[in-house]
Coordinates of C-alpha atoms and ligand atoms in Angstrom, one line a residue:
M1 CA 25.0 2.8 3.4
D2 CA 23.3 3.6 -0.1
Y3 CA 20.8 0.5 -0.9
E4 CA 19.5 2.7 -3.8
L5 CA 15.8 2.7 -2.2
T6 CA 13.4 4.3 -4.5
E7 CA 11.4 7.3 -4.0
T8 CA 8.7 5.2 -2.6
Q9 CA 10.9 2.3 -0.8
Q10 CA 12.5 5.7 1.2
M11 CA 9.0 7.5 1.7
I12 CA 8.2 4.0 3.3
V13 CA 11.1 3.8 5.5
D14 CA 10.6 7.4 6.6
L15 CA 6.8 7.2 7.7
A16 CA 7.8 3.7 9.4
R17 CA 10.5 5.2 11.2
R18 CA 9.1 8.6 12.0
I19 CA 5.6 6.6 13.5
A20 CA 8.5 4.5 15.5
E21 CA 10.4 7.6 16.9
E22 CA 7.0 10.0 17.6
K23 CA 4.3 7.6 18.1
I24 CA 5.7 4.0 19.2
K25 CA 8.4 5.1 22.0
P26 CA 6.7 7.1 23.6
V27 CA 4.4 4.1 24.8
R28 CA 6.2 0.8 23.9
A29 CA 7.2 0.3 27.8
H30 CA 3.1 0.6 28.9
Y31 CA 1.8 -1.9 25.9
D32 CA 4.7 -4.4 27.1
E33 CA 3.9 -4.2 30.5
S34 CA 0.0 -3.9 30.2
E35 CA -0.1 -6.1 27.1
E36 CA -3.1 -4.1 25.9
F37 CA -3.7 -3.9 22.2
P38 CA -2.2 -0.8 20.9
W39 CA -5.1 0.4 18.9
P40 CA -4.1 4.2 19.0
V41 CA -0.4 3.1 17.2
V42 CA -2.4 0.7 14.9
D43 CA -4.5 4.0 13.9
E44 CA -1.3 6.3 12.9
I45 CA -0.2 2.8 10.7
R46 CA -3.4 2.7 8.9
K47 CA -3.3 6.6 8.6
A48 CA 0.3 6.3 7.3
D49 CA -1.2 3.4 4.8
L50 CA 1.3 1.0 5.7
F51 CA -0.5 -2.1 6.0
G52 CA -1.0 -3.0 2.5
V53 CA 2.3 -1.8 1.0
Y54 CA 2.8 -5.5 -0.7
I55 CA -0.9 -5.4 -1.9
P56 CA -1.2 -4.2 -5.9
E57 CA -2.9 -0.6 -6.4
H58 CA -5.9 -2.3 -7.8
Y59 CA -6.8 -3.5 -4.4
G60 CA -5.8 0.2 -2.5
G61 CA -2.3 -1.0 -1.7
L62 CA 1.0 0.2 -2.6
G63 CA 1.7 -2.4 -5.0
G64 CA 5.3 -3.3 -3.0
G65 CA 6.1 -6.6 -2.3
N66 CA 8.5 -8.2 0.1
L67 CA 11.1 -5.4 0.0
E68 CA 8.6 -2.3 1.2
Q69 CA 7.1 -5.1 3.6
A70 CA 10.4 -5.7 5.0
L71 CA 11.2 -2.0 5.4
V72 CA 8.0 -1.5 7.0
A73 CA 8.6 -4.6 9.9
E74 CA 12.6 -2.8 10.4
G75 CA 11.0 0.5 10.6
L76 CA 8.8 -0.3 13.3
S77 CA 10.8 -2.7 15.3
H78 CA 13.4 0.0 15.5
A79 CA 11.1 1.3 18.5
C80 CA 9.4 -2.3 19.1
A81 CA 8.9 -5.5 17.6
G82 CA 5.6 -6.5 19.4
I83 CA 4.1 -3.5 17.9
A84 CA 5.5 -4.1 14.3
L85 CA 3.5 -7.5 14.5
C86 CA 0.0 -6.1 14.8
A87 CA 1.1 -5.1 10.5
A88 CA 3.1 -7.9 10.0
A89 CA 0.3 -10.3 11.5
S90 CA -2.4 -9.1 9.3
G91 CA 0.1 -9.1 6.3
L92 CA 0.6 -12.9 7.4
C93 CA -3.1 -13.3 6.6
G94 CA -3.2 -10.9 3.4
L95 CA -0.4 -12.8 1.8
P96 CA -2.0 -16.4 1.2
I97 CA -5.1 -14.1 0.3
L98 CA -3.7 -12.1 -2.5
L99 CA -1.5 -15.5 -4.0
F100 CA -4.3 -18.1 -4.2
S101 CA -7.7 -16.8 -3.8
T102 CA -9.9 -15.9 -7.1
A103 CA -10.4 -12.7 -8.5
Q104 CA -13.6 -12.6 -6.4
Q105 CA -11.7 -13.7 -3.0
R106 CA -9.0 -10.7 -3.6
Q107 CA -12.0 -8.3 -4.2
R108 CA -13.6 -9.3 -1.1
Y109 CA -10.9 -9.2 1.4
M110 CA -7.5 -7.3 -0.4
P111 CA -8.9 -3.3 0.2
D112 CA -9.6 -3.9 3.6
L113 CA -6.9 -5.8 4.7
A114 CA -4.6 -3.0 2.8
A115 CA -6.8 -0.3 4.5
G116 CA -5.9 -1.7 7.4
K117 CA -10.2 -1.7 8.2
R118 CA -10.0 -5.1 8.9
L119 CA -7.2 -7.1 10.3
G120 CA -5.7 -10.8 9.3
A121 CA -4.3 -13.4 11.2
F122 CA -3.0 -16.7 10.0
S123 CA -3.0 -20.2 12.2
L124 CA -0.7 -23.0 11.1
T125 CA 0.0 -24.3 14.3
E126 CA -1.6 -26.6 16.6
P127 CA -0.4 -28.2 19.9
E128 CA 0.1 -31.7 18.2
A129 CA 1.3 -30.0 15.0
G130 CA 4.3 -27.2 15.2
S131 CA 7.2 -27.8 13.2
D132 CA 5.6 -30.9 11.7
A133 CA 2.4 -29.4 10.1
T134 CA 1.6 -32.6 8.3
S135 CA 0.5 -33.8 11.4
I136 CA -2.9 -31.0 11.7
R137 CA -5.9 -32.8 13.4
C138 CA -8.3 -29.6 13.0
S139 CA -10.7 -31.2 10.4
A140 CA -12.6 -29.3 7.7
R141 CA -16.1 -31.6 6.6
L142 CA -17.8 -30.9 3.3
D143 CA -21.6 -30.9 4.3
G144 CA -23.1 -29.3 1.2
D145 CA -22.1 -26.0 0.6
S146 CA -20.7 -25.5 3.4
Y147 CA -17.2 -26.9 5.3
V148 CA -17.7 -27.7 9.0
L149 CA -15.0 -27.1 10.9
N150 CA -14.0 -28.7 14.6
G151 CA -10.7 -28.1 16.4
V152 CA -7.9 -26.2 18.1
K153 CA -5.6 -23.9 16.7
N154 CA -2.7 -22.3 18.9
F155 CA -0.4 -19.6 18.7
C156 CA -2.3 -17.2 16.9
S157 CA -0.4 -14.0 16.9
G158 CA -2.8 -11.1 16.2
A159 CA -5.7 -13.4 17.0
E160 CA -9.1 -11.8 18.9
V161 CA -8.2 -8.1 17.6
A162 CA -8.3 -9.5 14.1
D163 CA -11.6 -10.0 11.4
V164 CA -10.1 -12.2 8.9
Y165 CA -8.2 -16.0 9.7
V166 CA -6.7 -18.0 7.4
I167 CA -7.0 -21.5 9.1
F168 CA -5.4 -24.8 8.0
A169 CA -7.4 -27.9 8.9
T170 CA -7.5 -31.6 6.9
V171 CA -10.0 -32.8 4.9
N172 CA -8.8 -35.9 5.5
P173 CA -6.7 -36.8 8.4
A174 CA -5.5 -40.6 6.8
R175 CA -3.8 -38.3 3.9
G176 CA -1.2 -36.8 6.4
A177 CA 0.6 -33.9 4.6
R178 CA -1.9 -34.1 1.6
G179 CA -5.6 -33.4 3.3
V180 CA -4.4 -29.8 4.7
T181 CA -6.6 -27.4 3.2
A182 CA -6.5 -23.3 3.8
F183 CA -9.6 -21.6 4.7
I184 CA -10.6 -18.1 5.2
V185 CA -12.7 -17.5 8.5
E186 CA -14.5 -14.3 9.5
K187 CA -14.2 -13.6 13.2
G188 CA -17.7 -14.0 14.4
T189 CA -19.0 -17.3 12.6
P190 CA -20.8 -19.3 15.0
G191 CA -18.8 -21.9 16.5
F192 CA -15.7 -20.1 16.3
S193 CA -14.3 -18.8 19.7
F194 CA -10.9 -17.6 21.1
G195 CA -9.2 -19.5 24.3
K196 CA -6.4 -19.1 26.0
K197 CA -4.6 -16.0 25.6
E198 CA -1.2 -16.6 26.0
V199 CA 1.7 -14.8 28.4
K200 CA 4.9 -14.2 27.1
L201 CA 8.2 -13.1 26.8
G202 CA 8.7 -10.6 24.2
I203 CA 6.0 -8.8 21.8
R204 CA 3.7 -9.1 24.4
S205 CA 1.6 -5.9 23.3
N206 CA 1.0 -8.7 20.4
P207 CA -2.3 -10.8 21.6
T208 CA -1.4 -14.8 20.5
Y209 CA -4.3 -16.7 21.3
E210 CA -5.9 -20.1 21.3
L211 CA -8.9 -20.7 18.5
H212 CA -11.8 -23.1 19.0
F213 CA -13.5 -24.4 16.2
K214 CA -16.8 -26.6 17.4
D215 CA -19.0 -27.4 14.3
C216 CA -18.3 -24.1 13.0
R217 CA -20.1 -24.2 9.1
I218 CA -18.4 -21.8 6.8
P219 CA -19.4 -20.9 3.2
K220 CA -17.9 -23.5 0.6
A221 CA -16.5 -20.3 -1.2
N222 CA -14.1 -19.6 1.8
L223 CA -12.2 -22.7 0.5
L224 CA -8.8 -21.1 -0.4
Y225 CA -7.3 -22.3 -3.3
K226 CA -8.3 -26.5 -3.3
E227 CA -8.1 -29.2 -1.1
G228 CA -5.3 -30.7 -0.1
Y229 CA -2.9 -27.7 -0.9
G230 CA -2.9 -26.2 2.2
L231 CA 0.5 -27.1 2.9
H232 CA 1.3 -25.5 -0.8
V233 CA -0.5 -22.4 0.6
A234 CA 1.6 -22.1 4.2
Q235 CA 4.7 -23.0 2.3
V236 CA 4.7 -20.8 -0.8
T237 CA 3.4 -18.2 2.2
F238 CA 6.3 -18.3 4.0
D239 CA 8.9 -18.2 0.9
N240 CA 7.4 -14.4 1.0
S241 CA 6.7 -14.0 4.6
R242 CA 10.0 -14.9 6.4
T243 CA 11.6 -11.6 5.0
G244 CA 9.2 -9.9 7.1
V245 CA 10.6 -11.7 10.1
A246 CA 13.8 -10.7 8.6
G247 CA 12.6 -7.4 8.5
Q248 CA 11.5 -7.5 12.1
A249 CA 14.6 -8.8 13.1
L250 CA 16.9 -6.4 11.8
G251 CA 15.0 -3.4 13.2
I252 CA 15.5 -4.9 17.0
A253 CA 19.0 -5.2 16.2
Q254 CA 19.4 -1.7 14.8
G255 CA 17.1 -0.4 17.7
A256 CA 19.3 -2.2 20.1
L257 CA 22.1 -1.1 18.7
D258 CA 21.4 2.9 18.7
E259 CA 19.8 2.8 22.3
T260 CA 23.3 1.2 23.1
L261 CA 25.5 4.0 21.1
A262 CA 23.8 6.6 22.8
Y263 CA 24.3 5.4 26.1
T264 CA 27.7 4.0 25.7
R265 CA 29.1 7.3 24.4
V266 CA 28.2 9.1 27.6
R267 CA 28.3 6.8 30.3
K268 CA 31.8 7.4 32.2
Q269 CA 33.5 5.1 34.1
F270 CA 37.4 5.1 35.3
G271 CA 37.3 8.9 33.9
Q272 CA 36.4 8.1 30.4
T273 CA 33.3 7.1 28.4
I274 CA 32.9 3.2 27.7
A275 CA 32.8 3.0 24.3
S276 CA 36.5 4.3 24.6
F277 CA 37.4 1.0 26.0
Q278 CA 38.4 -1.4 23.1
A279 CA 36.5 -4.2 24.7
I280 CA 33.6 -2.3 24.2
G281 CA 34.3 -0.8 20.7
H282 CA 35.2 -4.2 19.2
M283 CA 31.3 -5.5 20.5
L284 CA 30.1 -2.5 18.8
A285 CA 32.0 -2.9 15.8
D286 CA 31.3 -6.7 15.4
C287 CA 27.3 -5.5 16.2
G288 CA 27.6 -2.9 13.4
T289 CA 29.1 -5.1 11.0
A290 CA 26.6 -8.1 11.4
V291 CA 23.7 -5.6 11.6
E292 CA 24.7 -4.0 8.2
A293 CA 25.6 -7.4 6.5
A294 CA 22.2 -8.8 7.8
R295 CA 20.5 -5.4 5.9
A296 CA 22.3 -6.0 2.8
L297 CA 21.1 -9.8 2.8
L298 CA 17.4 -8.9 2.5
Y299 CA 17.1 -5.9 0.8
S300 CA 19.3 -7.8 -1.9
T301 CA 17.5 -11.3 -2.4
T302 CA 13.5 -9.5 -1.5
R303 CA 14.4 -6.8 -4.4
A304 CA 15.3 -10.0 -6.3
M305 CA 12.3 -11.6 -5.2
D306 CA 10.3 -8.9 -6.1
K307 CA 11.3 -8.5 -9.6
A308 CA 10.6 -12.3 -10.1
L309 CA 7.3 -12.5 -8.7
K310 CA 5.9 -9.0 -10.1
P311 CA 5.0 -10.1 -14.2
A312 CA 2.6 -13.0 -12.0
V313 CA 0.8 -10.5 -10.1
D314 CA 0.0 -8.4 -12.5
K315 CA -1.2 -10.6 -15.3
A316 CA -3.3 -12.3 -12.1
V317 CA -4.7 -8.8 -11.2
A318 CA -5.3 -8.2 -15.0
D319 CA -6.6 -11.1 -16.2
G320 CA -8.9 -12.1 -12.7
T321 CA -6.8 -14.8 -12.3
V322 CA -5.1 -16.9 -9.2
I323 CA -1.2 -15.3 -8.7
F324 CA -0.1 -18.8 -7.6
D325 CA -1.4 -20.2 -11.0
E326 CA 0.4 -17.8 -13.2
M327 CA 3.5 -18.4 -10.9
R328 CA 3.9 -21.7 -12.3
A329 CA 2.4 -20.8 -15.6
L330 CA 5.5 -18.3 -15.9
D331 CA 8.0 -20.4 -14.4
V332 CA 8.7 -18.0 -11.4
R333 CA 11.0 -20.2 -9.1
R334 CA 10.0 -20.8 -5.6
W335 CA 12.5 -18.6 -2.7
T336 CA 12.3 -21.1 -0.2
K337 CA 16.2 -21.4 0.4
E338 CA 16.7 -17.7 0.2
S339 CA 13.9 -16.8 2.4
A340 CA 15.1 -19.1 5.1
M341 CA 18.4 -17.7 4.7
C342 CA 17.6 -13.9 5.3
K343 CA 15.2 -15.3 8.5
V344 CA 18.7 -17.5 10.2
F345 CA 20.7 -14.2 9.7
C346 CA 19.1 -11.9 10.8
S347 CA 17.2 -13.5 13.1
D348 CA 20.7 -15.0 14.9
V349 CA 21.8 -11.0 14.6
A350 CA 18.8 -9.8 16.3
M351 CA 19.9 -12.3 19.3
R352 CA 23.4 -11.9 19.8
V353 CA 23.5 -8.3 19.0
T354 CA 20.5 -7.4 22.0
T355 CA 22.2 -9.7 23.9
D356 CA 26.1 -7.9 23.5
C357 CA 23.8 -4.8 23.9
V358 CA 22.4 -5.7 27.2
Q359 CA 26.3 -6.8 28.3
M360 CA 27.7 -3.3 27.0
C361 CA 25.0 -1.3 28.8
G362 CA 25.4 -3.2 32.0
G363 CA 23.4 -3.3 35.0
I364 CA 21.0 -0.6 33.5
G365 CA 20.7 -2.6 30.5
Y366 CA 18.9 -5.5 32.5
M367 CA 16.3 -3.2 33.9
R368 CA 12.7 -2.4 32.3
D369 CA 12.9 0.8 32.9
F370 CA 16.1 0.8 30.2
P371 CA 14.5 0.1 27.0
V372 CA 17.6 -2.4 25.8
E373 CA 16.3 -5.3 27.6
K374 CA 12.7 -5.5 25.8
Y375 CA 15.1 -5.9 22.3
M376 CA 16.6 -8.9 23.5
R377 CA 13.2 -10.3 24.5
D378 CA 11.6 -9.7 21.4
A379 CA 14.5 -10.7 19.5
K380 CA 14.0 -14.5 20.6
I381 CA 10.6 -14.9 18.6
T382 CA 12.2 -14.1 15.4
Q383 CA 14.2 -17.8 15.8
I384 CA 11.4 -19.6 16.2
Y385 CA 8.2 -18.3 14.5
E386 CA 7.2 -18.8 11.0
G387 CA 9.4 -21.9 11.3
T388 CA 12.2 -22.7 14.0
N389 CA 16.0 -21.8 12.9
Q390 CA 16.5 -25.6 13.0
I391 CA 14.2 -26.2 10.8
Q392 CA 15.0 -23.4 8.4
R393 CA 18.7 -24.7 8.4
N394 CA 17.5 -27.9 7.5
E395 CA 15.7 -26.6 4.7
I396 CA 18.8 -24.8 3.1
A397 CA 20.8 -27.6 3.6
M398 CA 18.2 -29.8 1.6
M399 CA 18.2 -27.4 -0.8
M400 CA 21.7 -27.1 -1.2
V401 CA 22.7 -31.1 -1.6
K402 CA 19.9 -30.7 -4.2
E403 CA 21.3 -28.0 -6.2
A404 CA 24.7 -29.6 -5.9
A405 CA 23.4 -33.0 -6.7
S406 CA 21.8 -31.7 -10.1
K407 CA 25.0 -29.8 -11.1
A408 CA 27.1 -32.6 -10.7
K409 CA 24.3 -34.4 -13.2
M410 CA 25.4 -32.0 -16.0
Ligands
FAD1 C1 4.8 -15.9 20.2 C2 4.7 -16.7 19.3 C3 4.0 -16.0 18.0 C4 3.5 -17.2 16.7 N1 2.4 -16.8 16.0 C5 2.1 -17.6 15.4 C6 0.9 -17.9 14.4 O1 0.8 -16.4 14.1 N2 0.2 -18.4 13.3 C7 0.6 -19.8 13.3 O2 0.5 -20.6 12.9 N3 2.1 -20.1 14.3 C8 2.2 -19.2 15.1 N4 3.4 -19.5 16.0 C9 3.9 -21.1 16.3 C10 5.4 -21.2 15.9 O3 5.3 -21.3 14.3 C11 5.9 -22.2 16.3 O4 5.8 -22.2 17.5 C12 7.0 -23.0 15.3 O5 6.8 -23.5 14.2 C13 7.7 -24.1 16.3 O6 6.5 -25.1 16.6 P1 6.7 -25.7 18.3 O7 6.1 -24.2 19.1 O8 5.4 -26.2 18.2 O9 8.1 -26.2 18.3 P2 8.5 -27.7 18.3 O10 8.1 -28.4 16.7 O11 7.9 -28.7 19.3 O12 10.3 -28.0 18.1 C14 10.7 -28.0 19.6 C15 12.4 -27.9 19.4 O13 12.4 -29.1 18.8 C16 12.9 -28.4 17.4 N5 12.6 -29.6 15.9 C17 11.5 -29.4 15.8 N6 11.8 -30.8 14.9 C18 12.9 -30.6 14.4 C19 13.5 -31.3 13.4 N7 13.0 -32.0 12.5 N8 15.2 -30.6 13.5 C20 15.3 -30.4 13.7 N9 14.9 -29.6 15.2 C21 13.7 -30.1 15.1 C22 12.7 -26.9 17.0 O14 13.6 -26.5 16.0 C23 12.7 -26.2 18.4 O15 14.1 -26.2 18.6 C24 3.8 -18.8 16.9 C25 4.4 -19.1 18.3 C26 4.6 -18.0 19.0 C27 5.7 -18.8 20.4

């Protein structure tokens, strides 16, 4: 299907798919098995300038938005979602910095994140604060010109290898949601260390760590936006980043389906290819239809989001102001419902399609030396992180009811 991508967007698709085919496919099983960080592939992603597709040109990025970011995630995840996450996790750190930082903070962090010279990570989750981010306990106490951080964060993607972290801590636990605040913390800051490395079902080449803060002193200038606005920072970030998870899910689904098509066309039983059995053909048809529907939803939503966001980004970059403030001044609406819909739909499609692909391939589909089972293991995380699909459905339903109520009032 022709989605009328621009020349630059098509170039991104081609680059990501080329890296996926030539650089990722030959090594994906190795990195999945060894759980090593895939530095040589990350270098290829850097060289192709794919870290900064969503970052304004002023900071060395490509000046794209959510659609471009989703295209990178999709293209790389077509081969391996774990390796694709090495770029996406860094983007999840760059996005809140881009949207909420001052011009000085943007200048300090965005060029290196755009070039992939420094990697980023984002840490909201804690052992007792998962879906309920209002119960964050990691604390930040203002002391002179510094904040002093104490506490534990967990499940941080891309940690340890990352140099820059967006961390959420509370400046006042008694204030609940209104105490949560976002900070930028650099690796190597005394009092900041890495705890347990998780052993996972999927996306195994991307490290997931616990973060420890013990009297970790960071400059006051590393406050991201304002005290008490942390959950806002996280939510607006997720409005934009969940479409990246959707892109990752879409790449996983398409990758599994392509491997399955190739296999079912040549595997013969009862004297004919298994693709010629109607039972398999119908599964292929359902998978292909679901993937195309997911792609249509994702591309059209991100295109509309980017169009709405661009004037605020351009104005903030030109005037040296905060993008989020310009979004409010220009009345740019939030895309919470639509980005949640993309994430739910694409990730559910990925889980269903990859499970069906293992089924269509039979016994070989279950084996580690055949690529399809890995897609199924990798698909699962897209239904869990950046807010589980249950939480997304809560949000979508709440917004639908709210919209219906306000229409009824008119
Ligand atoms: C591999 C991996 C990487 C991750 N990377 C990051 C990262 O980089 N940064 C980061 O900050 N976090 C990260 N996370 C954390 C992730 O976002 C959380 O795991 C997720 O939000 C769910 O939180 P939880 O695990 O505490 O589950 P819980 O909140 O304990 O939820 C458990 C179950 O209860 C359901 N549930 C909870 N509340 C409700 C409700 N109100 N209504 C209906 N159902 C509900 C959930 O849907 C889920 O099924 C990562 C997680 C994993 C597994």
